[in-house]
Coordinates of C-alpha atoms and ligand atoms in Angstrom, one line a residue:
M23 CA -28.8 40.6 -7.2
N24 CA -31.9 39.4 -5.9
I25 CA -31.5 37.0 -3.2
T26 CA -34.3 35.5 -1.4
Y27 CA -34.2 32.6 0.9
V28 CA -36.7 30.1 0.4
T29 CA -35.8 27.4 3.1
G30 CA -38.8 27.0 5.7
G31 CA -39.8 30.6 6.0
D32 CA -42.7 30.7 3.3
V33 CA -44.3 27.8 5.1
E34 CA -43.9 29.4 8.5
R35 CA -45.7 32.2 7.4
V36 CA -48.6 30.4 6.3
L37 CA -48.8 28.2 9.2
D38 CA -48.2 31.6 11.5
A39 CA -51.5 32.9 9.7
L40 CA -53.6 29.9 10.2
L41 CA -52.8 29.9 14.1
H42 CA -52.9 33.9 14.4
A43 CA -56.6 34.6 14.6
Q44 CA -56.7 32.0 17.3
N45 CA -53.6 32.8 19.3
R46 CA -54.7 36.8 19.5
F47 CA -57.4 35.8 21.7
Q48 CA -56.1 33.3 23.7
R49 CA -53.3 36.0 24.2
L50 CA -55.7 38.5 25.7
D51 CA -56.0 38.4 29.3
A52 CA -58.6 36.2 31.2
R53 CA -60.5 39.0 32.4
R54 CA -61.3 40.4 28.7
R55 CA -61.8 36.8 27.5
V56 CA -64.5 36.3 30.2
V57 CA -66.3 39.7 29.7
I58 CA -66.0 39.0 25.6
S59 CA -67.6 35.7 25.9
Q60 CA -70.4 36.8 28.5
L61 CA -71.0 40.0 26.6
P62 CA -73.4 38.5 23.9
L63 CA -75.7 37.1 26.2
N64 CA -76.4 40.4 28.4
V65 CA -76.4 42.4 24.9
T66 CA -79.2 39.8 23.8
L67 CA -81.1 40.3 27.2
L68 CA -81.0 43.6 26.8
L69 CA -82.6 43.5 23.5
V70 CA -85.5 41.1 24.8
A71 CA -86.3 43.7 27.3
V72 CA -86.5 46.4 24.7
V73 CA -88.8 44.3 22.6
V74 CA -91.0 43.6 25.9
L75 CA -90.8 47.0 26.3
F76 CA -92.7 47.9 23.0
T77 CA -95.0 44.7 23.0
D78 CA -96.2 44.0 26.7
R79 CA -94.9 46.7 28.8
P80 CA -96.2 45.1 32.3
A81 CA -94.7 42.3 31.6
M82 CA -91.1 44.0 32.5
E83 CA -92.2 44.2 35.8
R84 CA -92.9 40.3 36.4
P85 CA -90.6 39.1 39.3
G86 CA -88.9 36.8 37.6
F87 CA -88.1 39.0 34.4
V88 CA -86.6 41.7 36.8
A89 CA -84.7 38.8 38.5
G90 CA -83.3 37.5 35.8
Q91 CA -82.2 40.8 34.3
A92 CA -80.6 41.5 37.5
V93 CA -78.7 38.1 37.6
A94 CA -77.3 38.4 34.3
L95 CA -76.1 42.0 35.1
L96 CA -74.7 40.6 38.3
I97 CA -73.0 37.8 36.5
L98 CA -71.5 40.4 34.0
G99 CA -69.9 42.2 37.0
L100 CA -68.3 39.0 38.2
C101 CA -66.7 38.9 35.2
L102 CA -65.4 42.4 35.5
L103 CA -64.4 42.2 39.2
V104 CA -63.2 38.6 39.4
P105 CA -59.4 38.1 39.3
W106 CA -59.4 35.3 37.0
N107 CA -55.8 34.9 36.2
R108 CA -55.5 34.1 39.6
L109 CA -57.7 31.2 39.7
P110 CA -57.4 28.0 37.6
G111 CA -58.3 28.2 34.1
W112 CA -61.8 26.1 34.4
S113 CA -62.9 28.6 37.0
I114 CA -64.0 30.6 33.9
L115 CA -66.2 28.1 33.0
L116 CA -68.7 28.8 36.0
V117 CA -69.8 31.9 34.3
P118 CA -71.7 30.0 31.5
V119 CA -72.9 27.2 34.7
M120 CA -74.4 30.4 36.2
D121 CA -75.9 31.8 33.0
F122 CA -78.6 29.0 32.8
I123 CA -80.0 30.9 36.0
P124 CA -81.2 33.9 34.9
L125 CA -81.8 32.1 31.1
A126 CA -84.3 30.3 33.7
L127 CA -86.0 33.6 35.3
V128 CA -86.1 35.6 32.3
R129 CA -87.9 32.7 30.3
S130 CA -90.4 31.9 32.9
G131 CA -90.9 35.4 33.8
I132 CA -92.1 36.6 30.4
E133 CA -93.9 33.4 29.3
G134 CA -96.4 34.2 26.9
V135 CA -94.8 37.0 25.8
L136 CA -92.0 36.2 23.7
S137 CA -91.5 32.4 22.7
G138 CA -88.3 30.7 21.7
L139 CA -86.3 32.1 24.9
G140 CA -85.1 28.6 25.6
L141 CA -82.4 29.1 22.6
L142 CA -80.8 31.6 24.5
A143 CA -79.1 28.9 26.3
V144 CA -77.3 28.6 23.1
F145 CA -74.6 30.9 24.4
P146 CA -73.9 29.4 27.7
V147 CA -73.6 25.7 25.8
M148 CA -71.3 26.8 23.4
W149 CA -69.3 28.7 25.6
L150 CA -69.3 25.3 27.5
A151 CA -68.9 22.7 24.6
G152 CA -66.6 24.8 23.0
S153 CA -63.6 25.7 25.6
G154 CA -62.4 22.3 25.1
Y155 CA -62.2 21.2 28.7
R156 CA -62.9 17.9 29.2
P157 CA -65.6 17.6 26.5
R158 CA -67.7 15.2 27.6
L159 CA -68.5 16.7 30.9
A160 CA -68.8 20.0 29.2
V161 CA -72.0 18.4 27.1
A162 CA -73.2 17.1 30.1
V163 CA -73.3 20.1 32.2
S164 CA -74.5 22.1 29.3
T165 CA -77.5 19.3 28.7
L166 CA -78.3 19.4 32.8
G167 CA -78.1 23.0 32.5
S168 CA -80.8 23.3 30.0
L169 CA -82.6 20.8 31.4
L170 CA -83.0 22.8 34.6
M171 CA -83.3 25.8 32.8
V172 CA -86.3 24.7 31.5
W173 CA -88.0 22.2 33.9
T174 CA -87.2 24.1 37.3
P175 CA -89.7 26.8 36.8
L176 CA -92.4 24.1 35.7
L177 CA -91.1 22.0 39.4
A178 CA -91.1 25.5 40.8
V179 CA -95.1 26.2 40.2
G180 CA -95.3 22.2 40.5
S181 CA -96.6 21.6 37.2
T182 CA -94.9 18.1 37.2
A183 CA -96.9 16.3 35.3
P184 CA -95.0 14.3 32.6
H185 CA -96.7 15.3 29.8
N186 CA -95.6 18.5 30.6
L187 CA -91.7 17.5 31.0
V188 CA -91.8 15.6 27.9
A189 CA -93.6 18.7 25.9
E190 CA -90.6 20.8 27.7
I191 CA -88.0 18.1 26.1
V192 CA -87.1 19.8 22.7
V193 CA -85.3 22.9 23.9
P194 CA -82.9 20.9 26.0
F195 CA -82.3 17.9 23.1
M196 CA -81.7 20.9 20.5
L197 CA -79.2 22.3 22.8
L198 CA -77.5 19.0 23.5
A199 CA -77.2 18.5 19.8
V200 CA -75.7 21.7 19.7
A201 CA -73.1 20.9 22.7
I202 CA -72.2 17.6 21.0
A203 CA -71.3 19.4 17.5
M204 CA -69.7 22.2 19.1
S205 CA -67.8 19.5 21.4
V206 CA -66.7 17.7 18.4
L207 CA -65.5 20.7 16.0
T208 CA -63.9 22.1 18.9
V209 CA -62.2 18.9 19.7
S210 CA -60.8 18.5 15.8
G211 CA -59.9 21.9 15.8
M212 CA -57.9 21.9 18.8
T213 CA -56.1 18.6 17.4
Q214 CA -55.7 20.2 14.0
Q215 CA -53.9 23.3 16.1
R216 CA -51.5 21.2 17.9
R217 CA -50.8 19.2 14.2
V218 CA -50.2 22.5 12.7
E219 CA -47.7 23.5 15.4
E220 CA -46.4 20.5 15.7
L221 CA -45.6 21.5 12.0
L222 CA -44.5 24.6 12.4
A223 CA -41.9 23.4 15.1
Q224 CA -40.6 21.0 12.6
S225 CA -40.3 23.2 10.1
K226 CA -38.8 26.1 12.0
T227 CA -36.3 23.1 13.2
R228 CA -35.3 22.1 9.9
E229 CA -34.9 25.8 8.7
R230 CA -32.4 26.6 11.4
L231 CA -30.8 23.0 11.1
L232 CA -30.1 23.9 7.3
D233 CA -28.9 27.3 7.6
T234 CA -26.7 26.1 10.4
I235 CA -25.2 23.4 7.8
L236 CA -25.0 25.4 4.9
D237 CA -23.1 28.0 6.6
T238 CA -21.0 25.5 8.4
V239 CA -20.0 23.6 5.4
D240 CA -16.7 24.7 3.1
V241 CA -19.1 24.9 0.2
G242 CA -20.8 27.3 -1.6
V243 CA -24.3 26.6 -2.4
L244 CA -26.0 28.6 -5.3
V245 CA -30.1 27.7 -5.9
V246 CA -31.3 28.9 -9.1
D247 CA -34.8 28.8 -9.9
S248 CA -36.1 26.6 -13.0
S249 CA -35.8 30.7 -15.2
G250 CA -32.2 30.7 -13.7
K251 CA -33.0 33.6 -11.2
D252 CA -31.0 33.1 -7.9
V253 CA -33.0 32.2 -5.4
F254 CA -30.3 31.3 -2.2
M255 CA -26.8 31.2 -1.9
N256 CA -25.0 30.3 1.5
A257 CA -22.2 32.6 3.2
K258 CA -19.4 30.7 1.0
Q259 CA -20.6 31.1 -2.3
R260 CA -21.4 35.0 -1.4
Q261 CA -17.4 35.2 -0.7
L262 CA -16.8 33.0 -3.9
F263 CA -19.2 35.4 -5.7
L264 CA -17.2 38.4 -4.4
A265 CA -13.8 37.4 -5.1
G266 CA -15.0 36.9 -8.8
L267 CA -16.2 40.7 -8.9
P268 CA -13.7 42.7 -11.0
D269 CA -13.3 45.1 -8.5
E270 CA -15.6 46.0 -5.1
A271 CA -17.3 48.7 -7.2
S272 CA -18.9 46.0 -9.5
G273 CA -22.8 45.8 -9.2
A274 CA -23.5 42.8 -7.9
D275 CA -24.7 40.8 -11.2
D276 CA -23.7 37.4 -12.5
S277 CA -22.6 38.8 -15.7
E278 CA -20.0 40.9 -14.6
V279 CA -18.0 38.0 -12.4
L280 CA -14.7 36.8 -13.9
L281 CA -15.1 33.3 -14.7
Y282 CA -13.0 31.2 -17.4
R283 CA -12.0 27.7 -17.9
D284 CA -8.9 26.3 -16.2
G285 CA -5.9 27.1 -18.6
S286 CA -7.8 29.6 -20.6
D287 CA -7.8 33.3 -20.3
E288 CA -11.3 33.8 -22.2
L289 CA -13.8 35.1 -20.2
L290 CA -16.5 32.4 -20.2
P291 CA -19.7 33.6 -22.1
L292 CA -22.7 33.5 -20.2
E293 CA -24.4 30.7 -21.9
Q294 CA -21.5 28.3 -21.3
R295 CA -21.1 29.1 -17.7
P296 CA -22.3 26.4 -15.3
V297 CA -25.7 28.2 -14.6
A298 CA -26.6 28.6 -17.9
R299 CA -25.4 24.7 -19.0
A300 CA -26.9 23.1 -16.0
L301 CA -30.2 24.7 -17.1
A302 CA -29.7 23.7 -20.5
G303 CA -29.4 19.8 -18.9
D304 CA -25.9 19.8 -19.3
P305 CA -24.4 17.2 -16.6
I306 CA -22.1 18.8 -14.4
S307 CA -19.7 17.4 -12.0
H308 CA -16.9 18.5 -10.4
E309 CA -15.4 21.2 -13.3
L310 CA -12.8 22.9 -12.8
Y311 CA -13.1 26.8 -13.3
R312 CA -11.1 30.1 -12.5
L313 CA -12.7 32.4 -10.9
G314 CA -11.5 36.2 -10.6
R315 CA -7.7 37.6 -11.8
G316 CA -4.5 37.8 -10.7
T317 CA -3.1 36.6 -8.1
D318 CA -6.4 36.4 -6.0
A319 CA -8.0 34.2 -8.7
R320 CA -9.5 31.0 -7.3
M321 CA -9.9 27.7 -8.5
V322 CA -13.3 26.0 -8.2
S323 CA -14.6 22.9 -8.8
V324 CA -18.6 22.9 -9.8
S325 CA -21.1 20.3 -9.9
A326 CA -25.0 21.1 -10.5
R327 CA -28.0 18.9 -9.6
E328 CA -31.5 19.4 -10.9
F329 CA -34.3 19.6 -7.9
L330 CA -37.6 18.9 -8.5
D331 CA -40.7 21.1 -6.4
A332 CA -43.5 19.8 -4.6
A333 CA -45.7 18.9 -7.6
G334 CA -42.6 16.8 -9.2
D335 CA -41.9 19.4 -11.9
R336 CA -38.5 20.9 -12.3
G337 CA -37.6 23.3 -9.7
G338 CA -34.4 24.5 -10.3
M339 CA -30.7 23.7 -10.3
V340 CA -28.4 23.5 -6.6
L341 CA -24.8 24.4 -7.5
A342 CA -22.3 23.4 -5.4
C343 CA -18.8 25.2 -6.0
S344 CA -15.6 24.3 -3.6
D345 CA -12.6 26.5 -3.3
V346 CA -9.8 23.7 -4.6
T347 CA -7.1 26.6 -4.9
E348 CA -4.4 25.1 -2.7
V349 CA -5.4 21.3 -3.7
V350 CA -4.7 22.3 -7.4
V351 CA -1.9 24.5 -6.5
A352 CA -0.1 21.4 -4.4
V353 CA -0.9 18.8 -7.1
R354 CA 0.3 20.8 -9.9
A355 CA 3.7 21.8 -7.8
R356 CA 4.1 17.9 -7.1
D357 CA 3.5 17.0 -11.0
S358 CA 6.1 19.7 -12.2
F359 CA 8.6 18.9 -9.3
L360 CA 8.0 14.9 -10.3
S361 CA 8.3 15.8 -13.9
A362 CA 11.7 18.1 -13.8
M363 CA 13.3 15.5 -11.2
S364 CA 12.3 12.4 -13.8
H365 CA 13.8 13.9 -16.5
E366 CA 16.7 15.1 -14.7
F367 CA 17.2 11.1 -13.4
R368 CA 16.3 9.9 -17.3
T369 CA 19.3 11.1 -18.7
P370 CA 22.3 10.0 -17.0
L371 CA 20.3 6.6 -16.3
T372 CA 20.3 5.8 -19.9
S373 CA 23.7 6.7 -20.2
L374 CA 24.7 4.3 -17.4
L375 CA 22.7 1.8 -18.7
G376 CA 23.8 1.6 -22.1
Y377 CA 27.6 2.0 -20.9
A378 CA 27.0 -0.9 -18.8
E379 CA 25.1 -3.2 -21.5
L380 CA 28.5 -2.2 -24.0
L381 CA 30.6 -3.5 -21.2
Q382 CA 29.0 -6.5 -21.1
D383 CA 29.9 -7.5 -24.6
D384 CA 33.4 -6.6 -23.7
T385 CA 35.4 -10.2 -24.0
S386 CA 38.2 -9.3 -21.9
L387 CA 36.2 -9.4 -18.9
G388 CA 36.1 -12.2 -16.6
P389 CA 32.5 -14.2 -15.8
S390 CA 32.6 -12.3 -12.4
A391 CA 33.0 -8.7 -13.6
R392 CA 30.5 -9.9 -16.3
A393 CA 27.7 -11.3 -13.7
D394 CA 28.3 -7.9 -11.6
L395 CA 27.4 -5.8 -15.0
Q396 CA 24.2 -8.0 -15.3
V397 CA 23.1 -7.0 -11.7
M398 CA 23.9 -3.3 -12.3
S399 CA 22.2 -3.3 -15.8
R400 CA 19.0 -4.7 -13.8
N401 CA 18.9 -2.3 -11.1
A402 CA 19.7 0.2 -13.9
R403 CA 16.5 -0.9 -15.5
H404 CA 14.5 -1.1 -12.4
L405 CA 15.6 2.5 -12.0
R406 CA 14.4 3.8 -15.3
K407 CA 11.1 2.0 -15.2
M408 CA 10.1 3.6 -12.0
V409 CA 11.2 7.4 -13.6
D410 CA 9.5 6.0 -16.6
D411 CA 6.2 5.5 -14.2
I412 CA 7.0 8.9 -12.5
L413 CA 6.9 11.1 -15.5
A414 CA 4.2 9.3 -16.9
A415 CA 1.9 9.9 -14.0
S416 CA 3.2 13.6 -13.5
V417 CA 2.3 14.3 -17.3
E418 CA -1.8 15.2 -17.0
G419 CA -4.5 14.2 -19.2
S420 CA -2.3 12.8 -21.9
S421 CA -4.8 12.2 -24.3
V422 CA -4.8 8.5 -26.4
E423 CA -7.3 10.1 -28.9
T424 CA -4.8 11.5 -31.4
Q425 CA -2.5 8.5 -31.0
R426 CA -4.7 5.8 -31.7
T427 CA -3.6 3.1 -34.4
R428 CA -4.2 -0.3 -35.3
L429 CA -2.0 -2.6 -33.6
D430 CA -1.7 -6.2 -33.1
L431 CA -2.2 -7.0 -29.4
A432 CA -0.5 -10.7 -29.3
R433 CA 2.4 -9.3 -31.6
L434 CA 2.9 -6.7 -28.7
L435 CA 2.7 -9.4 -26.0
R436 CA 5.2 -11.3 -27.6
Q437 CA 7.5 -8.0 -28.0
A438 CA 6.7 -7.6 -24.2
A439 CA 8.1 -11.1 -23.6
A440 CA 11.5 -10.9 -25.6
S441 CA 12.2 -7.6 -24.0
A442 CA 12.1 -9.1 -20.5
M443 CA 13.7 -12.8 -21.8
P444 CA 16.9 -11.3 -20.9
E445 CA 15.5 -10.4 -16.9
A446 CA 14.0 -13.8 -16.7
E447 CA 17.1 -15.9 -17.8
G448 CA 19.4 -13.6 -15.2
R449 CA 16.8 -14.4 -12.5
G450 CA 16.2 -18.0 -13.2
I451 CA 12.6 -17.9 -13.7
E452 CA 10.8 -19.6 -16.6
L453 CA 9.0 -17.0 -18.9
R454 CA 6.8 -18.9 -21.6
V455 CA 4.6 -16.8 -24.4
V456 CA 1.0 -18.1 -25.8
A457 CA 0.2 -15.8 -28.3
D458 CA -0.4 -17.1 -31.8
D459 CA -3.8 -15.7 -32.7
D460 CA -3.8 -12.2 -34.5
L461 CA -5.5 -9.6 -32.0
P462 CA -6.2 -6.6 -33.7
V463 CA -7.0 -3.5 -31.8
L464 CA -7.5 0.5 -32.2
G465 CA -5.0 1.9 -29.6
D466 CA -2.1 3.7 -28.4
R467 CA 1.0 1.6 -29.2
T468 CA 2.6 3.8 -26.0
G469 CA 0.4 3.3 -23.6
L470 CA -0.3 -0.6 -24.1
V471 CA 3.4 -1.3 -24.6
R472 CA 3.7 0.2 -21.3
I473 CA 1.2 -2.0 -19.6
L474 CA 2.3 -5.0 -20.7
D475 CA 6.0 -4.3 -19.8
N476 CA 4.8 -3.1 -16.8
L477 CA 2.8 -6.8 -16.3
V478 CA 5.6 -8.8 -17.2
S479 CA 8.3 -6.7 -15.2
N480 CA 6.0 -7.3 -12.3
A481 CA 5.6 -11.1 -12.6
L482 CA 9.5 -11.1 -13.0
K483 CA 9.8 -8.8 -9.8
Y484 CA 7.6 -10.2 -7.3
S485 CA 8.5 -13.9 -8.4
D486 CA 11.7 -15.9 -6.8
T487 CA 14.0 -18.0 -8.9
G488 CA 12.5 -21.5 -10.2
T489 CA 9.2 -20.1 -10.9
S490 CA 7.6 -19.6 -13.9
V491 CA 5.8 -16.9 -15.7
L492 CA 3.1 -17.9 -18.5
M493 CA 1.9 -15.0 -20.8
T494 CA -0.9 -16.0 -23.2
A495 CA -2.9 -13.7 -25.3
E496 CA -6.5 -15.0 -26.8
R497 CA -9.8 -13.8 -28.3
D498 CA -12.6 -13.8 -26.2
G499 CA -15.8 -12.8 -27.8
R500 CA -15.3 -9.2 -29.1
S501 CA -12.4 -8.8 -26.5
A502 CA -8.6 -9.3 -27.2
V503 CA -7.5 -10.8 -23.8
C504 CA -3.9 -10.9 -22.2
R505 CA -2.9 -13.1 -19.1
I506 CA 0.1 -13.1 -17.3
E507 CA 0.6 -15.5 -14.6
D508 CA 3.3 -15.7 -11.9
Q509 CA 3.8 -18.2 -8.9
G510 CA 5.3 -15.3 -6.8
L511 CA 4.6 -13.6 -3.5
G512 CA 0.4 -13.2 -4.5
I513 CA -1.3 -10.5 -3.2
A514 CA -3.5 -10.3 0.3
P515 CA -7.2 -10.4 -0.2
E516 CA -7.6 -7.0 1.7
D517 CA -5.0 -5.4 -1.1
L518 CA -6.5 -6.4 -4.4
G519 CA -8.4 -3.6 -4.2
R520 CA -6.0 -0.9 -3.7
I521 CA -3.0 -1.8 -5.9
F522 CA -4.6 0.1 -8.8
T523 CA -4.6 3.4 -6.9
R524 CA -1.5 5.7 -7.4
F525 CA 1.0 5.0 -4.9
Q526 CA -0.3 2.1 -3.1
R527 CA 2.3 -0.9 -2.3
T528 CA 1.5 -4.4 -0.5
D529 CA 2.9 -4.8 2.5
A530 CA 4.6 -8.0 1.0
A531 CA 6.1 -6.1 -1.3
R532 CA 7.6 -3.5 1.2
R533 CA 8.7 -5.9 3.5
A534 CA 10.5 -8.1 0.6
G535 CA 12.8 -5.0 0.0
I536 CA 11.3 -4.9 -3.5
P537 CA 12.0 -1.7 -5.0
G538 CA 8.6 0.1 -6.6
T539 CA 7.1 3.4 -7.1
G540 CA 3.0 2.0 -6.5
L541 CA 2.3 3.8 -10.0
G542 CA 2.7 1.2 -12.4
L543 CA -0.9 -0.4 -12.1
A544 CA -2.8 2.6 -11.5
L545 CA -1.3 4.2 -15.1
A546 CA -1.9 0.8 -16.4
Q547 CA -5.5 0.6 -15.4
E548 CA -6.0 4.4 -16.6
V549 CA -4.8 3.2 -20.2
A550 CA -6.9 0.1 -20.3
E551 CA -10.1 2.2 -19.4
Q552 CA -9.1 4.9 -21.9
H553 CA -9.0 2.0 -24.4
G554 CA -12.5 0.8 -23.5
G555 CA -11.0 -2.1 -21.6
R556 CA -9.7 -3.1 -18.0
L557 CA -7.3 -4.5 -15.9
E558 CA -7.9 -7.4 -13.7
V559 CA -6.2 -9.3 -11.1
A560 CA -7.0 -12.7 -9.2
S561 CA -4.3 -13.8 -6.8
E562 CA -3.5 -16.0 -3.6
V563 CA -0.9 -15.3 -1.2
G564 CA 2.1 -17.7 -1.7
V565 CA 0.2 -19.4 -4.8
G566 CA 0.8 -16.3 -7.1
S567 CA -1.3 -13.7 -9.1
V568 CA -2.7 -13.5 -12.7
F569 CA -3.4 -10.3 -14.3
T570 CA -5.9 -10.0 -17.0
L571 CA -6.2 -7.5 -19.4
R572 CA -9.2 -6.9 -21.7
I573 CA -9.6 -4.7 -24.7
P574 CA -11.9 -4.5 -27.5
L575 CA -11.1 -6.0 -30.8
T576 CA -11.6 -3.6 -34.0
E577 CA -14.6 -4.7 -36.0
Ligands
ADP622 P1 5.1 -1.2 -7.9 O1 6.4 -0.1 -8.4 O2 5.3 -1.0 -6.9 O3 5.6 -2.1 -8.7 P2 2.8 -1.7 -9.5 O4 1.8 -0.5 -9.3 O5 3.3 -2.2 -10.8 O6 3.9 -0.8 -8.4 O7 2.1 -2.5 -7.9 C1 1.6 -2.0 -7.4 C2 1.7 -2.9 -6.0 O8 1.1 -4.1 -6.5 C3 3.4 -3.3 -5.7 O9 3.7 -2.8 -4.8 C4 2.8 -5.0 -5.3 O10 2.7 -4.6 -4.0 C5 1.7 -5.7 -5.9 N1 1.9 -6.3 -7.2 C6 1.9 -5.9 -8.5 N2 2.0 -7.0 -9.0 C7 2.7 -7.9 -8.4 C8 2.4 -9.5 -8.6 N3 2.5 -10.0 -10.0 N4 2.8 -10.1 -7.3 C9 2.7 -9.8 -6.5 N5 2.3 -8.5 -6.1 C10 2.3 -7.5 -7.0

């Protein structure tokens, strides 16, 4: 597999390239930088000497020209000899300032032989203004230097007439313009460079942070581009990938990974694997797969999300794979234990209950023995309900799709009330039913009966003697609505949200010592949702509770 990292690295390389040329010059030692900056002026002055040699040889001997060339060489010598790196950074800028002297001398020395020599001052001006050091001061020094370069020779020969000075203003004026332009360019270049450096630093930090996060989390992360090619894989994903290969000698090819659907031994064809399906647009969220063979096989939960590139187009997919082997093993062990245990409990319980009910019909028994038998039956029924709840909770994925039939929910409610009636009478609770309408629904009889039985048995269980329970069933728009209203314990507001979660019981129920598993409502809610309906509760502590079941009516 060809894996390339696509984090901030590419951005960094581009930013690095942008900074590279500038940095190369900055990294040279101070002496070299000074000499390289000074050389163009010396070379040009040498060129001027060659031109003068061929055009007006005697002019070569003029004192100004000779002195100018000598000073220029002297400055170059200084550039070579001065230990610049021991001096403050700005000291280098003394060199371009000094450069105005040889320029003034050469210019005045060969006046009339070569024109336009004043423009040579562009070298020190660009150096000063381009240094970025105190831009305004640099522009001012450049302009002053240019003016002095032009005017000093005039002042020296006493030609200070205003018209002479004004006539010689053009060169300094041009150089001023060059200095300003150079300074502006340099300042904006420096600002841009700082910005680029900031971006580079941010990008590096982000990349390191992302790398650390990706290698710290215990979730495998795989990124594929829009053509399905792997572009990134974190350490955990690499580990999972290796666990899925048939043996160590296998090539690192996705197609060789042993991937199965949970519960199947048939190798998953490539087009049905999460990557291919995610790219085809299938939503993938917490899907369970088996990776690898035998005892080393891992259970992985896979989710996928699309990511968009900078242009907003589809960039590819990010897949998150969690190794849930331990959780799956633990859940399965719990379910099979609960299921086995519940089965073992149910048979003797049913027998106990049957005999207790038979005994109640025995006329030879006195009233006190009969009352004892009622208590025995009631408790045995409680126990059986709890066992039934546990059994139902441990049966995974019990599908209601295949068992749906047309049912009358009002009738089911009346039946639930009838079977709860002996219990209600025994407890001294008045149980009333108002369910006259026909409420046709399409559903699973066992599931719906279990919901209603659970709601009515809860209403009785959590109520005191002397209270009443009202059960109603009616139409509400396109829904059949059953309400079971009691005047019992009630449920505290903070508990209302969690009583539909498995194994959750209220403190009040526990304190009152009322037996229960905390499973009934969670299962009831699951069944209601499987029917496209829902179960709701409204309750007030000490006043009572109303549970409302809504199931869509058949058309
Ligand atoms: P349990 O077997 O504990 O009754 P359920 O899932 O049926 O389990 O109910 C969950 C919890 O909700 C109960 O333990 C109880 O605290 C609370 N509860 C359910 N129905 C009522 C009710 N009618 N009145 C008061 N509390 C109730």
